[in-house]
Amino acid sequence: MPELITLDDFHQTTVAGAAVWDYTNTAKPTFFGATDSTGSFKPTTPVPKSLRIVARGYVPVDLVQGLRSSTRPKMIKLHPGTYSGFMPDAGMTTWKADNKPLLIQFTAAGLTRSGRDVRDLKASEYFQYKCVEDEQWAELKTRSNTFPTFGKEFTTPIYDLNMLRFPEPGIMLAHIANTGVEVRFTRCN
């Protein structure tokens, strides 16, 4: 019987509560199961070939060959976690720029989107994201959320705010790559 064991890439510990989604129909994925408290998932029904594993605080992982006898994907943290205020116990956090019409939204499931206002934000496409730790900043990188995502590299986000810092809870500073300008954001929720 196949088994899935989710591992934290950095700490080499297991990731409990990861949701496993059947992406056979990419337009309408269906929930297939979840890892238990040990990070293990042993399906009792036939395993689809197209799966996406989603865990709070980690970049989603796609599998296109189903599960083998023991599949052990390594989950990468969305954010190094050294900056306070990133995802304060919320499934989704929205940040509003203090001096320009810009909203940026992050989800705990690894998705981000941006817009000039709430209507524009809700209509915008989600991208997958991760942050890479630097000495003072965390570098934000994004990629398409279309299935499958492997082989698609993370690049600088489409809105050019590629360096983030959280100096205090509820405050995010973003550095615009081309100009060196810092934009201050306040958490909306």
mmCIF file of C-alpha atoms in Angstrom:
data_model
loop_
_atom_site.group_PDB
_atom_site.id
_atom_site.type_symbol
_atom_site.label_atom_id
_atom_site.label_comp_id
_atom_site.label_asym_id
_atom_site.label_seq_id
_atom_site.Cartn_x
_atom_site.Cartn_y
_atom_site.Cartn_z
ATOM 1 C CA MET A 1 0.000 0.000 0.000
ATOM 2 C CA PRO A 2 1.420 3.465 -0.867
ATOM 3 C CA GLU A 3 2.254 5.951 1.861
ATOM 4 C CA LEU A 4 2.924 9.687 1.871
ATOM 5 C CA ILE A 5 5.153 11.177 4.565
ATOM 6 C CA THR A 6 5.564 14.970 4.455
ATOM 7 C CA LEU A 7 8.897 16.318 5.659
ATOM 8 C CA ASP A 8 9.988 19.830 6.633
ATOM 9 C CA ASP A 9 12.914 20.505 4.282
ATOM 10 C CA PHE A 10 14.929 22.516 6.797
ATOM 11 C CA HIS A 11 14.322 20.727 10.083
ATOM 12 C CA GLN A 12 13.824 17.196 8.703
ATOM 13 C CA THR A 13 10.753 16.751 10.865
ATOM 14 C CA THR A 14 7.358 15.639 9.621
ATOM 15 C CA VAL A 15 4.520 18.021 8.725
ATOM 16 C CA ALA A 16 1.199 17.067 10.307
ATOM 17 C CA GLY A 17 -2.160 18.131 8.867
ATOM 18 C CA ALA A 18 -1.076 18.546 5.231
ATOM 19 C CA ALA A 19 -4.096 18.371 2.905
ATOM 20 C CA VAL A 20 -3.808 16.119 -0.145
ATOM 21 C CA TRP A 21 -5.860 17.269 -3.147
ATOM 22 C CA ASP A 22 -6.762 15.300 -6.281
ATOM 23 C CA TYR A 23 -5.868 17.501 -9.282
ATOM 24 C CA THR A 24 -7.061 15.065 -11.970
ATOM 25 C CA ASN A 25 -9.527 17.815 -12.946
ATOM 26 C CA THR A 26 -7.412 20.975 -12.497
ATOM 27 C CA ALA A 27 -10.482 23.196 -12.862
ATOM 28 C CA LYS A 28 -12.147 21.519 -9.885
ATOM 29 C CA PRO A 29 -9.673 19.829 -7.502
ATOM 30 C CA THR A 30 -11.184 17.570 -4.829
ATOM 31 C CA PHE A 31 -10.007 16.818 -1.322
ATOM 32 C CA PHE A 32 -8.390 13.363 -1.165
ATOM 33 C CA GLY A 33 -7.108 13.160 2.420
ATOM 34 C CA ALA A 34 -4.680 14.581 4.978
ATOM 35 C CA THR A 35 -1.568 13.597 6.875
ATOM 36 C CA ASP A 36 -2.024 12.548 10.488
ATOM 37 C CA SER A 37 -0.129 13.789 13.547
ATOM 38 C CA THR A 38 2.952 11.831 12.436
ATOM 39 C CA GLY A 39 2.968 13.453 8.961
ATOM 40 C CA SER A 40 1.799 10.206 7.342
ATOM 41 C CA PHE A 41 -1.087 9.566 4.931
ATOM 42 C CA LYS A 42 -2.055 6.010 3.922
ATOM 43 C CA PRO A 43 -4.864 6.128 1.342
ATOM 44 C CA THR A 44 -7.514 3.419 1.455
ATOM 45 C CA THR A 45 -8.820 4.082 -2.076
ATOM 46 C CA PRO A 46 -7.047 4.102 -5.456
ATOM 47 C CA VAL A 47 -4.577 6.980 -5.668
ATOM 48 C CA PRO A 48 -4.980 9.550 -8.466
ATOM 49 C CA LYS A 49 -1.840 10.437 -10.456
ATOM 50 C CA SER A 50 -2.209 14.228 -10.050
ATOM 51 C CA LEU A 51 -1.903 15.378 -6.436
ATOM 52 C CA ARG A 52 -1.194 18.685 -4.693
ATOM 53 C CA ILE A 53 -0.074 18.704 -1.062
ATOM 54 C CA VAL A 54 -0.935 21.872 0.857
ATOM 55 C CA ALA A 55 0.205 22.552 4.424
ATOM 56 C CA ARG A 56 -0.172 25.715 6.466
ATOM 57 C CA GLY A 57 3.075 27.671 6.313
ATOM 58 C CA TYR A 58 4.617 25.693 3.421
ATOM 59 C CA VAL A 59 4.940 26.013 -0.375
ATOM 60 C CA PRO A 60 2.466 23.604 -2.063
ATOM 61 C CA VAL A 61 4.007 20.472 -3.611
ATOM 62 C CA ASP A 62 2.668 18.826 -6.777
ATOM 63 C CA LEU A 63 2.984 15.127 -7.644
ATOM 64 C CA VAL A 64 2.083 13.841 -11.128
ATOM 65 C CA GLN A 65 2.838 10.161 -10.697
ATOM 66 C CA GLY A 66 0.658 9.514 -7.689
ATOM 67 C CA LEU A 67 2.210 7.832 -4.668
ATOM 68 C CA ARG A 68 4.813 5.109 -4.726
ATOM 69 C CA SER A 69 5.346 2.634 -1.888
ATOM 70 C CA SER A 70 6.810 5.490 0.178
ATOM 71 C CA THR A 71 6.695 9.052 -1.146
ATOM 72 C CA ARG A 72 8.489 11.672 0.966
ATOM 73 C CA PRO A 73 8.120 15.172 -0.458
ATOM 74 C CA LYS A 74 10.120 17.907 1.252
ATOM 75 C CA MET A 75 7.989 20.893 2.225
ATOM 76 C CA ILE A 76 9.662 24.328 2.070
ATOM 77 C CA LYS A 77 8.627 27.049 4.546
ATOM 78 C CA LEU A 78 6.822 30.045 3.042
ATOM 79 C CA HIS A 79 8.752 32.408 5.252
ATOM 80 C CA PRO A 80 11.836 31.985 7.423
ATOM 81 C CA GLY A 81 9.761 33.071 10.423
ATOM 82 C CA THR A 82 12.309 35.460 11.895
ATOM 83 C CA TYR A 83 10.225 38.526 11.076
ATOM 84 C CA SER A 84 7.324 39.215 13.438
ATOM 85 C CA GLY A 85 3.889 39.903 12.073
ATOM 86 C CA PHE A 86 4.037 37.938 8.817
ATOM 87 C CA MET A 87 1.078 35.592 9.365
ATOM 88 C CA PRO A 88 -0.232 36.330 12.850
ATOM 89 C CA ASP A 89 -2.359 33.212 13.432
ATOM 90 C CA ALA A 90 -4.446 33.971 10.356
ATOM 91 C CA GLY A 91 -5.240 31.907 7.299
ATOM 92 C CA MET A 92 -4.917 35.064 5.208
ATOM 93 C CA THR A 93 -3.315 38.447 5.831
ATOM 94 C CA THR A 94 -3.894 41.574 3.759
ATOM 95 C CA TRP A 95 -1.453 44.503 3.775
ATOM 96 C CA LYS A 96 -2.304 48.062 2.621
ATOM 97 C CA ALA A 97 0.359 50.504 1.421
ATOM 98 C CA ASP A 98 0.328 53.683 3.501
ATOM 99 C CA ASN A 99 1.034 56.121 0.656
ATOM 100 C CA LYS A 100 -0.227 54.476 -2.550
ATOM 101 C CA PRO A 101 -3.236 52.479 -3.749
ATOM 102 C CA LEU A 102 -1.858 48.964 -3.312
ATOM 103 C CA LEU A 103 -3.033 45.905 -1.403
ATOM 104 C CA ILE A 104 -1.032 42.686 -1.082
ATOM 105 C CA GLN A 105 -2.576 39.516 0.294
ATOM 106 C CA PHE A 106 -0.781 36.383 1.539
ATOM 107 C CA THR A 107 -2.407 33.088 2.507
ATOM 108 C CA ALA A 108 -1.001 30.483 4.876
ATOM 109 C CA ALA A 109 -1.431 27.963 2.027
ATOM 110 C CA GLY A 110 1.259 29.652 -0.081
ATOM 111 C CA LEU A 111 -0.721 31.994 -2.323
ATOM 112 C CA THR A 112 -0.392 35.744 -2.886
ATOM 113 C CA ARG A 113 -2.157 38.340 -4.991
ATOM 114 C CA SER A 114 -2.221 42.120 -5.263
ATOM 115 C CA GLY A 115 -4.512 44.904 -6.420
ATOM 116 C CA ARG A 116 -5.083 48.647 -6.333
ATOM 117 C CA ASP A 117 -8.276 48.264 -4.278
ATOM 118 C CA VAL A 118 -10.451 45.474 -2.828
ATOM 119 C CA ARG A 119 -12.350 44.892 -6.092
ATOM 120 C CA ASP A 120 -9.106 44.681 -8.073
ATOM 121 C CA LEU A 121 -7.573 42.413 -5.402
ATOM 122 C CA LYS A 122 -10.500 39.954 -5.498
ATOM 123 C CA ALA A 123 -10.350 39.814 -9.303
ATOM 124 C CA SER A 124 -6.597 39.243 -9.475
ATOM 125 C CA GLU A 125 -4.930 35.892 -10.054
ATOM 126 C CA TYR A 126 -3.221 34.018 -7.242
ATOM 127 C CA PHE A 127 0.478 33.166 -7.476
ATOM 128 C CA GLN A 128 2.438 30.790 -5.275
ATOM 129 C CA TYR A 129 5.089 32.460 -3.138
ATOM 130 C CA LYS A 130 7.964 31.835 -0.797
ATOM 131 C CA CYS A 131 10.366 34.113 1.039
ATOM 132 C CA VAL A 132 14.108 33.575 1.165
ATOM 133 C CA GLU A 133 15.878 34.896 4.242
ATOM 134 C CA ASP A 134 18.560 37.543 3.870
ATOM 135 C CA GLU A 135 20.428 39.365 6.649
ATOM 136 C CA GLN A 136 17.906 42.188 7.103
ATOM 137 C CA TRP A 137 15.229 41.393 4.531
ATOM 138 C CA ALA A 138 13.257 38.416 3.259
ATOM 139 C CA GLU A 139 13.282 38.133 -0.529
ATOM 140 C CA LEU A 140 9.793 37.493 -1.924
ATOM 141 C CA LYS A 141 9.616 35.131 -4.912
ATOM 142 C CA THR A 142 6.541 34.014 -6.856
ATOM 143 C CA ARG A 143 5.533 31.519 -9.547
ATOM 144 C CA SER A 144 2.386 30.503 -11.401
ATOM 145 C CA ASN A 145 -0.191 28.539 -9.414
ATOM 146 C CA THR A 146 -1.243 26.378 -12.399
ATOM 147 C CA PHE A 147 -0.921 22.622 -11.924
ATOM 148 C CA PRO A 148 1.702 21.170 -12.008
ATOM 149 C CA THR A 149 4.126 23.735 -10.621
ATOM 150 C CA PHE A 150 7.332 21.705 -10.491
ATOM 151 C CA GLY A 151 9.870 22.860 -13.031
ATOM 152 C CA LYS A 152 8.492 26.407 -12.745
ATOM 153 C CA GLU A 153 11.084 28.548 -11.020
ATOM 154 C CA PHE A 154 10.269 31.125 -8.375
ATOM 155 C CA THR A 155 11.092 34.606 -9.701
ATOM 156 C CA THR A 156 10.771 38.221 -8.588
ATOM 157 C CA PRO A 157 7.078 39.061 -8.047
ATOM 158 C CA ILE A 158 5.157 40.867 -10.740
ATOM 159 C CA TYR A 159 4.636 43.935 -8.538
ATOM 160 C CA ASP A 160 8.389 44.587 -8.034
ATOM 161 C CA LEU A 161 8.211 44.573 -4.238
ATOM 162 C CA ASN A 162 10.772 41.876 -3.789
ATOM 163 C CA MET A 163 12.279 42.515 -0.341
ATOM 164 C CA LEU A 164 10.156 42.429 2.824
ATOM 165 C CA ARG A 165 10.873 43.299 6.433
ATOM 166 C CA PHE A 166 8.616 43.294 9.506
ATOM 167 C CA PRO A 167 10.097 45.763 12.048
ATOM 168 C CA GLU A 168 7.134 45.503 14.415
ATOM 169 C CA PRO A 169 3.824 43.623 14.558
ATOM 170 C CA GLY A 170 1.335 44.932 12.006
ATOM 171 C CA ILE A 171 3.973 46.794 9.958
ATOM 172 C CA MET A 172 5.599 45.547 6.765
ATOM 173 C CA LEU A 173 8.283 47.379 4.819
ATOM 174 C CA ALA A 174 8.722 46.470 1.159
ATOM 175 C CA HIS A 175 11.699 47.439 -0.934
ATOM 176 C CA ILE A 176 11.132 48.184 -4.629
ATOM 177 C CA ALA A 177 13.950 46.470 -6.504
ATOM 178 C CA ASN A 178 14.547 48.916 -9.349
ATOM 179 C CA THR A 179 14.306 52.192 -7.441
ATOM 180 C CA GLY A 180 15.449 51.363 -3.910
ATOM 181 C CA VAL A 181 12.277 53.025 -2.562
ATOM 182 C CA GLU A 182 10.727 51.569 0.596
ATOM 183 C CA VAL A 183 6.957 51.278 0.861
ATOM 184 C CA ARG A 184 5.364 50.976 4.306
ATOM 185 C CA PHE A 185 2.348 48.678 4.677
ATOM 186 C CA THR A 186 -0.100 48.285 7.535
ATOM 187 C CA ARG A 187 -1.889 44.990 8.215
ATOM 188 C CA CYS A 188 -5.617 45.253 7.461
ATOM 189 C CA ASN A 189 -6.796 42.178 9.393
#
